[in-house]
Amino acid sequence: MMQALHDVLAPFGPQAAHVRELWLLTLAVCTVVFAAVLAALLLALLRAPRANAQSSPDLSALMRPEPGKRRSVIAAVAASTLLLLALIAASIFTDRALARLSTEGALRLDVTAHQWWWEVRYVEPNVADSFVTANEIHVPTGRPVIVTLKADDVIHSFWLPSLAGKKDLLPGRTATMHFRADRDGIYRGQCAEFCGSQHALMAFFVVADPPERYAAWAAAQRRTASEPTSEQPVRGREIFMRSSCAMCHAIDGTAAQAVRGPNLTHVASRGTLAAGALPNTPEDLKRWIADPQQTKPGTYMPATKLAPEEMDALVGYLQTLR
Amino acid sequence: MQNAHAMNPPGDAPASRLKDGPGPGSREAAALDATWSDPPGLLGWLAAVNHKSIARRFIATTFFFFLAGGLLALVMRLQLARPGSKLVGPDLYNQLFTMHGSTMMFLFAVPVMQAVAVYLVPLMLGTRSIAFPRLNAFAYWIFLFGGVMLYVVFVLGAGPDVGWFSYVPLAGPDYSPGKRADFWAQMITFTELSALLEAIVVITTVFKLRAPGMTLNRIPLFVWAMLVTAFMVLFAMPSVMLASTMLIMDRLVGSHFFNPAEGGDVVLWQHLFWFFGHPEVYLIFLPGLGFLSAIIPTFARRPIFGYTAMVLSLIATAFLAFGLWVHHMFAVNLPELGKSFFTAASMLIAIPSAVQIFCWLATLWSGKLDFKTPLLFVLGFFFILVLGGMTGIMLASVPLDLQVHDSYFVVAHLHYVLIGGAVFPLFGAFYYWYPKITGRLMSERLGRWNFWLFFTGFNVAFFPMHLLGLKGMPRRVYTYQAGLGWDTMNMVATIGALTIAAAVLLFIVNAVRSLRHGAPAGANPWGAGTLEWATESPPPPCNFHAIPVVHGREPLWEPPRTEADGARPAFTHVGGLAADTRELLATTVLDARPDLRVNFPDPTIWPFVSAVAVTALFIGSIFTPWAVVWGSIPIAIALTAWFWPQRAETSVHLSLERKPWQ
């Protein structure tokens, strides 16, 4: 499995870093208040004399007011109000700071959430340069990214803890989200809004690379699938085209053009299968194709029954899709 | 009216002129007990309208739902104890968390508060019944049938699986085929109907049936809390009932309220749901505050500090609670300016709660403390709720919420607030009022064990969830992979959950054992000051053989007034109501002066039959829209029978109206 970062308090981009600062401030204020309330409670418990049900109640409070206590309570309420107002201000300033991330020269992505995987379209000014991938997003470090979020079926939520927080993807609406990764690394994200049976296994990865490495990756992704040369992958492609695979998946440069499932043009270049459910190894790929319900009960991918040598050929072919 | 007793003509009064009188054992008291008792036998049991009978059933039913909901949670925790566990699959797990949330919110938290109110409010107000006793019985039956229906379909393997929040379009016809979401939607409409009816019952009781002299500023704080809660119910519940009805229409007759492809809107559901859903939290929490305001003065041996501030902050909380539902929707793409408003409202609602907490601290500060189990639970409340309030402030901030929303941080927060704010006070309240319901005290020793186990287990179970959320664990996941850094904390949380289960078991042992073996309580075992402790434990069917007259906020603590105290003689109770028919004294709204003598309806089976008929309509409507047409006929018949005037009853009422002095 891919080792990835997913920690709100360990930010690797300006958005998550702003939130962490606000978090530290809020935590400090809350800790002080919590400690003060508990200390007051403990003191009250320690200093008060003990009594029992037969002790006569102290009714003096009914006869004369208690100015000292009144002053303390008013002071405590006033102090809490001031602290809350400060936190509201801090929250609003952080919100502004988040909105100020420069999006000049930003990379544009369209993310569409499906039950239960992510479709990612790289939108380039030149339409021919656009390409589609799934569950794995590569971005160049230091360059802002604008993600347009859409949902294909139900509500999902795009959560990227180490870089940017989250935003919902709603059917019939679009939303956008900005982030920038300042250090290269692999960042894990996951669907945060309950979206049905396989909500639990709907992860995605953001791979931040230095710009050159990103450019090389993007160039590779733009190419259509390479023609298999040796005999086994050729046979594998045949199996792909005549089995149910081609009913749902697309492989650019071939006859398979369905959009029900993830685009497989460069499937072998991805780190995981099935939205992070399995590492992308030939054995796991076989396991996944033969019985997807084993790994992801409820997934819409049907089981594909193939003879062992057919399965080898199919997986051999998919392994060539880099 | 106060000296109506004196007008009773001397001599042997005929049966219809027997008046109530003080003291158990007298002929009047026996007649009152007979009048206000429920009829015997199974039919009599179904016909019962005495508020204490209904409330006891109501409390027991909600407690069973609490146990069921807790059991579901335990299975979930066991599933999550290890990564990749195969104990339950996604289908069952999604049913488990849907049923857990729906049970705790709709079948436990709000109903249990209303059930306790149905028992205590009349006793605290010094009256013989709640208003609309038949409606009260009907509300209970509706609630029972709605809850049982949901559990029947769950046991049959068709439990709803789209979450207690039931977001569309996942809960809509396209993504949830079958009848699961329909049963859920109808159960919501059912139980919320019950909540609405109970709210009407409580509001009317508080406004019209207080003992003479109990002016608005002498109402016990628990009753204030329930009054405010009842008003919140009136405003919050219609929103979710509307939403669930729209949902079932989308599913059943193909309307498109929530279908974006046909011009509907999925966010509409969220607005309607959270416009109810956030006040819901406070209408669980406010009765909890009421419990505390009853328990703290008793065990601090002094009146509460800042009564007026407490009442005003209850009202302020209720108002603000309606202005912050959007903080559940910060991740939805909504306009930024609006979000700032909701941030401010969500944070500022902490202020009225802070007022309450500081007033309790001031009360404890200058009290003499009696460390009994109810007070322990109150102290547990302080720790847990204040911590939950702090994380609430974090969630109110848009940027922080965008990180932790829908993560385990929220799971931790909401359990801190709901268990700390409602369940801890509720346990304390149970220990406190158990003698008033059963006549016996619960064991103190077991009570302490119960508290410490619960308190420890709770923190072990839920504190690690804060960290899990910050480490990126989303909520509502049936499993997670090894190596994500979540394994240890999930195991710890599961151990905590098992400890909570042990604490609840101990509580059950204590409650059941004390029924027979508890020390007899007497009328006022804690030396408390409010009216419910003025009558025997358990109270007689009529609550009070003579209606008390109130002169202050703590009627049992204040020295009895004599004529020497002031110019006017002080009455301690009112006589003159009929003992052999259900007659009540209604008082004026503001200053509780005697106003009317009201005749209350007798026990009848028709509320039960009506509830059965309504249930039949609702269940039928899950399968065919025509059930609404044909199902309304039996309801009409049952309601007609319910309200059909009885000749004998009418003649008694007419004679009392014509000759009120008799």
PDB file of N, CA and C in Angstrom, chain B residues 32-111:
ATOM      1  N   LEU B  32     -60.570   9.821  46.359  1.00  0.00           N
ATOM      2  CA  LEU B  32     -59.682  10.416  45.358  1.00  0.00           C
ATOM      3  C   LEU B  32     -58.824   9.352  44.690  1.00  0.00           C
ATOM      4  N   ASP B  33     -58.256   8.452  45.525  1.00  0.00           N
ATOM      5  CA  ASP B  33     -57.405   7.406  44.970  1.00  0.00           C
ATOM      6  C   ASP B  33     -58.190   6.571  43.971  1.00  0.00           C
ATOM      7  N   ALA B  34     -59.432   6.249  44.324  1.00  0.00           N
ATOM      8  CA  ALA B  34     -60.257   5.435  43.420  1.00  0.00           C
ATOM      9  C   ALA B  34     -60.555   6.204  42.143  1.00  0.00           C
ATOM     10  N   THR B  35     -60.850   7.492  42.281  1.00  0.00           N
ATOM     11  CA  THR B  35     -61.204   8.295  41.111  1.00  0.00           C
ATOM     12  C   THR B  35     -60.056   8.393  40.113  1.00  0.00           C
ATOM     13  N   TRP B  36     -58.854   8.597  40.635  1.00  0.00           N
ATOM     14  CA  TRP B  36     -57.726   8.869  39.734  1.00  0.00           C
ATOM     15  C   TRP B  36     -56.958   7.622  39.332  1.00  0.00           C
ATOM     16  N   SER B  37     -57.366   6.448  39.876  1.00  0.00           N
ATOM     17  CA  SER B  37     -56.679   5.210  39.495  1.00  0.00           C
ATOM     18  C   SER B  37     -57.083   4.817  38.090  1.00  0.00           C
ATOM     19  N   ASP B  38     -56.189   4.027  37.464  1.00  0.00           N
ATOM     20  CA  ASP B  38     -56.547   3.453  36.175  1.00  0.00           C
ATOM     21  C   ASP B  38     -57.404   2.220  36.422  1.00  0.00           C
ATOM     22  N   PRO B  39     -58.308   1.922  35.483  1.00  0.00           N
ATOM     23  CA  PRO B  39     -59.169   0.748  35.671  1.00  0.00           C
ATOM     24  C   PRO B  39     -58.353  -0.538  35.676  1.00  0.00           C
ATOM     25  N   PRO B  40     -58.857  -1.593  36.317  1.00  0.00           N
ATOM     26  CA  PRO B  40     -58.095  -2.845  36.411  1.00  0.00           C
ATOM     27  C   PRO B  40     -58.168  -3.652  35.123  1.00  0.00           C
ATOM     28  N   GLY B  41     -57.345  -4.681  35.050  1.00  0.00           N
ATOM     29  CA  GLY B  41     -57.405  -5.618  33.934  1.00  0.00           C
ATOM     30  C   GLY B  41     -56.631  -5.162  32.721  1.00  0.00           C
ATOM     31  N   LEU B  42     -56.575  -6.037  31.728  1.00  0.00           N
ATOM     32  CA  LEU B  42     -55.811  -5.723  30.511  1.00  0.00           C
ATOM     33  C   LEU B  42     -56.423  -4.541  29.779  1.00  0.00           C
ATOM     34  N   LEU B  43     -57.759  -4.568  29.656  1.00  0.00           N
ATOM     35  CA  LEU B  43     -58.422  -3.445  28.975  1.00  0.00           C
ATOM     36  C   LEU B  43     -58.159  -2.153  29.722  1.00  0.00           C
ATOM     37  N   GLY B  44     -58.197  -2.254  31.043  1.00  0.00           N
ATOM     38  CA  GLY B  44     -57.932  -1.073  31.859  1.00  0.00           C
ATOM     39  C   GLY B  44     -56.505  -0.586  31.646  1.00  0.00           C
ATOM     40  N   TRP B  45     -55.593  -1.544  31.460  1.00  0.00           N
ATOM     41  CA  TRP B  45     -54.194  -1.185  31.242  1.00  0.00           C
ATOM     42  C   TRP B  45     -54.055  -0.418  29.925  1.00  0.00           C
ATOM     43  N   LEU B  46     -54.784  -0.888  28.920  1.00  0.00           N
ATOM     44  CA  LEU B  46     -54.726  -0.198  27.626  1.00  0.00           C
ATOM     45  C   LEU B  46     -55.450   1.141  27.680  1.00  0.00           C
ATOM     46  N   ALA B  47     -56.382   1.255  28.618  1.00  0.00           N
ATOM     47  CA  ALA B  47     -57.189   2.476  28.695  1.00  0.00           C
ATOM     48  C   ALA B  47     -56.578   3.517  29.622  1.00  0.00           C
ATOM     49  N   ALA B  48     -55.479   3.165  30.297  1.00  0.00           N
ATOM     50  CA  ALA B  48     -54.937   4.036  31.338  1.00  0.00           C
ATOM     51  C   ALA B  48     -54.657   5.444  30.815  1.00  0.00           C
ATOM     52  N   VAL B  49     -54.963   6.435  31.630  1.00  0.00           N
ATOM     53  CA  VAL B  49     -54.619   7.810  31.271  1.00  0.00           C
ATOM     54  C   VAL B  49     -53.900   8.533  32.396  1.00  0.00           C
ATOM     55  N   ASN B  50     -53.761   7.887  33.563  1.00  0.00           N
ATOM     56  CA  ASN B  50     -53.056   8.551  34.657  1.00  0.00           C
ATOM     57  C   ASN B  50     -51.641   8.886  34.213  1.00  0.00           C
ATOM     58  N   HIS B  51     -51.229  10.135  34.434  1.00  0.00           N
ATOM     59  CA  HIS B  51     -49.946  10.559  33.847  1.00  0.00           C
ATOM     60  C   HIS B  51     -48.787   9.742  34.383  1.00  0.00           C
ATOM     61  N   LYS B  52     -48.918   9.240  35.623  1.00  0.00           N
ATOM     62  CA  LYS B  52     -47.789   8.481  36.174  1.00  0.00           C
ATOM     63  C   LYS B  52     -47.698   7.092  35.537  1.00  0.00           C
ATOM     64  N   SER B  53     -48.840   6.474  35.256  1.00  0.00           N
ATOM     65  CA  SER B  53     -48.794   5.166  34.575  1.00  0.00           C
ATOM     66  C   SER B  53     -48.182   5.322  33.199  1.00  0.00           C
ATOM     67  N   ILE B  54     -48.664   6.324  32.446  1.00  0.00           N
ATOM     68  CA  ILE B  54     -48.156   6.524  31.090  1.00  0.00           C
ATOM     69  C   ILE B  54     -46.667   6.848  31.143  1.00  0.00           C
ATOM     70  N   ALA B  55     -46.288   7.695  32.104  1.00  0.00           N
ATOM     71  CA  ALA B  55     -44.882   8.104  32.172  1.00  0.00           C
ATOM     72  C   ALA B  55     -43.989   6.926  32.524  1.00  0.00           C
ATOM     73  N   ARG B  56     -44.441   6.054  33.453  1.00  0.00           N
ATOM     74  CA  ARG B  56     -43.609   4.889  33.804  1.00  0.00           C
ATOM     75  C   ARG B  56     -43.380   4.014  32.580  1.00  0.00           C
ATOM     76  N   ARG B  57     -44.445   3.768  31.816  1.00  0.00           N
ATOM     77  CA  ARG B  57     -44.285   2.972  30.593  1.00  0.00           C
ATOM     78  C   ARG B  57     -43.365   3.671  29.612  1.00  0.00           C
ATOM     79  N   PHE B  58     -43.571   4.964  29.508  1.00  0.00           N
ATOM     80  CA  PHE B  58     -42.815   5.764  28.555  1.00  0.00           C
ATOM     81  C   PHE B  58     -41.323   5.699  28.905  1.00  0.00           C
ATOM     82  N   ILE B  59     -41.022   5.859  30.200  1.00  0.00           N
ATOM     83  CA  ILE B  59     -39.619   5.833  30.628  1.00  0.00           C
ATOM     84  C   ILE B  59     -39.037   4.455  30.371  1.00  0.00           C
ATOM     85  N   ALA B  60     -39.790   3.404  30.718  1.00  0.00           N
ATOM     86  CA  ALA B  60     -39.282   2.044  30.512  1.00  0.00           C
ATOM     87  C   ALA B  60     -39.044   1.787  29.027  1.00  0.00           C
ATOM     88  N   THR B  61     -39.982   2.230  28.181  1.00  0.00           N
ATOM     89  CA  THR B  61     -39.826   2.000  26.739  1.00  0.00           C
ATOM     90  C   THR B  61     -38.594   2.714  26.207  1.00  0.00           C
ATOM     91  N   THR B  62     -38.432   3.972  26.579  1.00  0.00           N
ATOM     92  CA  THR B  62     -37.263   4.699  26.080  1.00  0.00           C
ATOM     93  C   THR B  62     -35.985   4.052  26.596  1.00  0.00           C
ATOM     94  N   PHE B  63     -36.031   3.504  27.821  1.00  0.00           N
ATOM     95  CA  PHE B  63     -34.829   2.866  28.348  1.00  0.00           C
ATOM     96  C   PHE B  63     -34.497   1.608  27.544  1.00  0.00           C
ATOM     97  N   PHE B  64     -35.526   0.860  27.142  1.00  0.00           N
ATOM     98  CA  PHE B  64     -35.260  -0.305  26.298  1.00  0.00           C
ATOM     99  C   PHE B  64     -34.645   0.115  24.968  1.00  0.00           C
ATOM    100  N   PHE B  65     -35.133   1.199  24.407  1.00  0.00           N
ATOM    101  CA  PHE B  65     -34.543   1.675  23.159  1.00  0.00           C
ATOM    102  C   PHE B  65     -33.099   2.119  23.384  1.00  0.00           C
ATOM    103  N   PHE B  66     -32.847   2.721  24.564  1.00  0.00           N
ATOM    104  CA  PHE B  66     -31.477   3.128  24.908  1.00  0.00           C
ATOM    105  C   PHE B  66     -30.562   1.903  24.927  1.00  0.00           C
ATOM    106  N   LEU B  67     -31.050   0.815  25.556  1.00  0.00           N
ATOM    107  CA  LEU B  67     -30.238  -0.402  25.605  1.00  0.00           C
ATOM    108  C   LEU B  67     -30.012  -0.949  24.203  1.00  0.00           C
ATOM    109  N   ALA B  68     -31.074  -0.955  23.388  1.00  0.00           N
ATOM    110  CA  ALA B  68     -30.939  -1.475  22.030  1.00  0.00           C
ATOM    111  C   ALA B  68     -29.934  -0.634  21.248  1.00  0.00           C
ATOM    112  N   GLY B  69     -30.064   0.683  21.351  1.00  0.00           N
ATOM    113  CA  GLY B  69     -29.145   1.566  20.634  1.00  0.00           C
ATOM    114  C   GLY B  69     -27.714   1.375  21.110  1.00  0.00           C
ATOM    115  N   GLY B  70     -27.551   1.154  22.414  1.00  0.00           N
ATOM    116  CA  GLY B  70     -26.224   0.935  22.958  1.00  0.00           C
ATOM    117  C   GLY B  70     -25.623  -0.375  22.470  1.00  0.00           C
ATOM    118  N   LEU B  71     -26.473  -1.395  22.382  1.00  0.00           N
ATOM    119  CA  LEU B  71     -26.007  -2.695  21.891  1.00  0.00           C
ATOM    120  C   LEU B  71     -25.509  -2.580  20.458  1.00  0.00           C
ATOM    121  N   LEU B  72     -26.245  -1.849  19.632  1.00  0.00           N
ATOM    122  CA  LEU B  72     -25.814  -1.639  18.247  1.00  0.00           C
ATOM    123  C   LEU B  72     -24.446  -0.953  18.220  1.00  0.00           C
ATOM    124  N   ALA B  73     -24.286   0.040  19.103  1.00  0.00           N
ATOM    125  CA  ALA B  73     -23.017   0.770  19.140  1.00  0.00           C
ATOM    126  C   ALA B  73     -21.878  -0.170  19.524  1.00  0.00           C
ATOM    127  N   LEU B  74     -22.186  -1.097  20.442  1.00  0.00           N
ATOM    128  CA  LEU B  74     -21.154  -2.020  20.891  1.00  0.00           C
ATOM    129  C   LEU B  74     -20.700  -2.909  19.736  1.00  0.00           C
ATOM    130  N   VAL B  75     -21.650  -3.375  18.939  1.00  0.00           N
ATOM    131  CA  VAL B  75     -21.279  -4.202  17.785  1.00  0.00           C
ATOM    132  C   VAL B  75     -20.407  -3.384  16.829  1.00  0.00           C
ATOM    133  N   MET B  76     -20.763  -2.127  16.629  1.00  0.00           N
ATOM    134  CA  MET B  76     -19.957  -1.278  15.743  1.00  0.00           C
ATOM    135  C   MET B  76     -18.542  -1.130  16.279  1.00  0.00           C
ATOM    136  N   ARG B  77     -18.451  -0.915  17.587  1.00  0.00           N
ATOM    137  CA  ARG B  77     -17.113  -0.735  18.169  1.00  0.00           C
ATOM    138  C   ARG B  77     -16.291  -2.015  18.035  1.00  0.00           C
ATOM    139  N   LEU B  78     -16.953  -3.165  18.200  1.00  0.00           N
ATOM    140  CA  LEU B  78     -16.212  -4.424  18.060  1.00  0.00           C
ATOM    141  C   LEU B  78     -15.725  -4.590  16.625  1.00  0.00           C
ATOM    142  N   GLN B  79     -16.567  -4.198  15.670  1.00  0.00           N
ATOM    143  CA  GLN B  79     -16.165  -4.277  14.269  1.00  0.00           C
ATOM    144  C   GLN B  79     -14.944  -3.387  14.009  1.00  0.00           C
ATOM    145  N   LEU B  80     -14.923  -2.214  14.650  1.00  0.00           N
ATOM    146  CA  LEU B  80     -13.845  -1.259  14.364  1.00  0.00           C
ATOM    147  C   LEU B  80     -12.620  -1.473  15.250  1.00  0.00           C
ATOM    148  N   ALA B  81     -12.680  -2.451  16.152  1.00  0.00           N
ATOM    149  CA  ALA B  81     -11.555  -2.631  17.074  1.00  0.00           C
ATOM    150  C   ALA B  81     -10.273  -2.940  16.310  1.00  0.00           C
ATOM    151  N   ARG B  82     -10.387  -3.701  15.230  1.00  0.00           N
ATOM    152  CA  ARG B  82      -9.198  -4.055  14.448  1.00  0.00           C
ATOM    153  C   ARG B  82      -9.401  -3.611  13.001  1.00  0.00           C
ATOM    154  N   PRO B  83      -8.316  -3.293  12.287  1.00  0.00           N
ATOM    155  CA  PRO B  83      -8.468  -2.925  10.872  1.00  0.00           C
ATOM    156  C   PRO B  83      -8.899  -4.139  10.052  1.00  0.00           C
ATOM    157  N   GLY B  84      -9.708  -3.901   9.051  1.00  0.00           N
ATOM    158  CA  GLY B  84     -10.094  -4.966   8.136  1.00  0.00           C
ATOM    159  C   GLY B  84     -10.897  -6.081   8.778  1.00  0.00           C
ATOM    160  N   SER B  85     -11.566  -5.797   9.890  1.00  0.00           N
ATOM    161  CA  SER B  85     -12.320  -6.840  10.583  1.00  0.00           C
ATOM    162  C   SER B  85     -13.481  -7.336   9.732  1.00  0.00           C
ATOM    163  N   LYS B  86     -13.772  -8.638   9.861  1.00  0.00           N
ATOM    164  CA  LYS B  86     -14.844  -9.231   9.053  1.00  0.00           C
ATOM    165  C   LYS B  86     -16.067  -9.537   9.914  1.00  0.00           C
ATOM    166  N   LEU B  87     -16.144  -8.938  11.102  1.00  0.00           N
ATOM    167  CA  LEU B  87     -17.261  -9.247  12.000  1.00  0.00           C
ATOM    168  C   LEU B  87     -18.602  -8.914  11.355  1.00  0.00           C
ATOM    169  N   VAL B  88     -18.754  -7.707  10.856  1.00  0.00           N
ATOM    170  CA  VAL B  88     -19.963  -7.361  10.095  1.00  0.00           C
ATOM    171  C   VAL B  88     -19.513  -6.695   8.796  1.00  0.00           C
ATOM    172  N   GLY B  89     -20.287  -6.903   7.761  1.00  0.00           N
ATOM    173  CA  GLY B  89     -19.976  -6.301   6.465  1.00  0.00           C
ATOM    174  C   GLY B  89     -20.580  -4.913   6.368  1.00  0.00           C
ATOM    175  N   PRO B  90     -20.380  -4.251   5.232  1.00  0.00           N
ATOM    176  CA  PRO B  90     -20.884  -2.878   5.085  1.00  0.00           C
ATOM    177  C   PRO B  90     -22.404  -2.797   5.186  1.00  0.00           C
ATOM    178  N   ASP B  91     -23.108  -3.802   4.661  1.00  0.00           N
ATOM    179  CA  ASP B  91     -24.565  -3.703   4.666  1.00  0.00           C
ATOM    180  C   ASP B  91     -25.098  -3.655   6.090  1.00  0.00           C
ATOM    181  N   LEU B  92     -24.636  -4.600   6.931  1.00  0.00           N
ATOM    182  CA  LEU B  92     -25.116  -4.622   8.312  1.00  0.00           C
ATOM    183  C   LEU B  92     -24.588  -3.410   9.079  1.00  0.00           C
ATOM    184  N   TYR B  93     -23.323  -3.054   8.837  1.00  0.00           N
ATOM    185  CA  TYR B  93     -22.751  -1.931   9.574  1.00  0.00           C
ATOM    186  C   TYR B  93     -23.532  -0.647   9.296  1.00  0.00           C
ATOM    187  N   ASN B  94     -23.869  -0.440   8.029  1.00  0.00           N
ATOM    188  CA  ASN B  94     -24.598   0.786   7.700  1.00  0.00           C
ATOM    189  C   ASN B  94     -25.982   0.788   8.341  1.00  0.00           C
ATOM    190  N   GLN B  95     -26.586  -0.377   8.463  1.00  0.00           N
ATOM    191  CA  GLN B  95     -27.848  -0.457   9.215  1.00  0.00           C
ATOM    192  C   GLN B  95     -27.601  -0.158  10.683  1.00  0.00           C
ATOM    193  N   LEU B  96     -26.478  -0.684  11.208  1.00  0.00           N
ATOM    194  CA  LEU B  96     -26.203  -0.501  12.638  1.00  0.00           C
ATOM    195  C   LEU B  96     -26.076   0.974  12.979  1.00  0.00           C
ATOM    196  N   PHE B  97     -25.293   1.709  12.172  1.00  0.00           N
ATOM    197  CA  PHE B  97     -25.108   3.110  12.597  1.00  0.00           C
ATOM    198  C   PHE B  97     -26.341   3.949  12.317  1.00  0.00           C
ATOM    199  N   THR B  98     -27.109   3.556  11.288  1.00  0.00           N
ATOM    200  CA  THR B  98     -28.370   4.258  11.055  1.00  0.00           C
ATOM    201  C   THR B  98     -29.336   4.016  12.207  1.00  0.00           C
ATOM    202  N   MET B  99     -29.448   2.754  12.608  1.00  0.00           N
ATOM    203  CA  MET B  99     -30.362   2.417  13.696  1.00  0.00           C
ATOM    204  C   MET B  99     -29.871   3.028  15.010  1.00  0.00           C
ATOM    205  N   HIS B 100     -28.559   3.023  15.223  1.00  0.00           N
ATOM    206  CA  HIS B 100     -28.025   3.597  16.463  1.00  0.00           C
ATOM    207  C   HIS B 100     -28.379   5.084  16.557  1.00  0.00           C
ATOM    208  N   GLY B 101     -28.089   5.815  15.483  1.00  0.00           N
ATOM    209  CA  GLY B 101     -28.382   7.249  15.497  1.00  0.00           C
ATOM    210  C   GLY B 101     -29.870   7.517  15.607  1.00  0.00           C
ATOM    211  N   SER B 102     -30.655   6.821  14.799  1.00  0.00           N
ATOM    212  CA  SER B 102     -32.099   7.060  14.816  1.00  0.00           C
ATOM    213  C   SER B 102     -32.678   6.704  16.182  1.00  0.00           C
ATOM    214  N   THR B 103     -32.203   5.589  16.761  1.00  0.00           N
ATOM    215  CA  THR B 103     -32.720   5.163  18.063  1.00  0.00           C
ATOM    216  C   THR B 103     -32.390   6.192  19.122  1.00  0.00           C
ATOM    217  N   MET B 104     -31.122   6.577  19.173  1.00  0.00           N
ATOM    218  CA  MET B 104     -30.711   7.468  20.253  1.00  0.00           C
ATOM    219  C   MET B 104     -31.360   8.840  20.110  1.00  0.00           C
ATOM    220  N   MET B 105     -31.497   9.333  18.883  1.00  0.00           N
ATOM    221  CA  MET B 105     -32.067  10.663  18.710  1.00  0.00           C
ATOM    222  C   MET B 105     -33.589  10.648  18.806  1.00  0.00           C
ATOM    223  N   PHE B 106     -34.225   9.710  18.095  1.00  0.00           N
ATOM    224  CA  PHE B 106     -35.680   9.789  17.969  1.00  0.00           C
ATOM    225  C   PHE B 106     -36.411   8.902  18.977  1.00  0.00           C
ATOM    226  N   LEU B 107     -35.767   7.813  19.410  1.00  0.00           N
ATOM    227  CA  LEU B 107     -36.477   6.878  20.284  1.00  0.00           C
ATOM    228  C   LEU B 107     -35.972   6.924  21.719  1.00  0.00           C
ATOM    229  N   PHE B 108     -34.883   7.654  21.941  1.00  0.00           N
ATOM    230  CA  PHE B 108     -34.413   7.738  23.320  1.00  0.00           C
ATOM    231  C   PHE B 108     -34.325   9.181  23.828  1.00  0.00           C
ATOM    232  N   ALA B 109     -33.457   9.958  23.227  1.00  0.00           N
ATOM    233  CA  ALA B 109     -33.064  11.205  23.883  1.00  0.00           C
ATOM    234  C   ALA B 109     -34.226  12.178  24.097  1.00  0.00           C
ATOM    235  N   VAL B 110     -34.961  12.485  23.042  1.00  0.00           N
ATOM    236  CA  VAL B 110     -36.071  13.425  23.228  1.00  0.00           C
ATOM    237  C   VAL B 110     -37.224  12.769  23.989  1.00  0.00           C
ATOM    238  N   PRO B 111     -37.655  11.564  23.590  1.00  0.00           N
ATOM    239  CA  PRO B 111     -38.785  10.955  24.305  1.00  0.00           C
ATOM    240  C   PRO B 111     -38.519  10.735  25.793  1.00  0.00           C
TER     241      PRO B 111
END
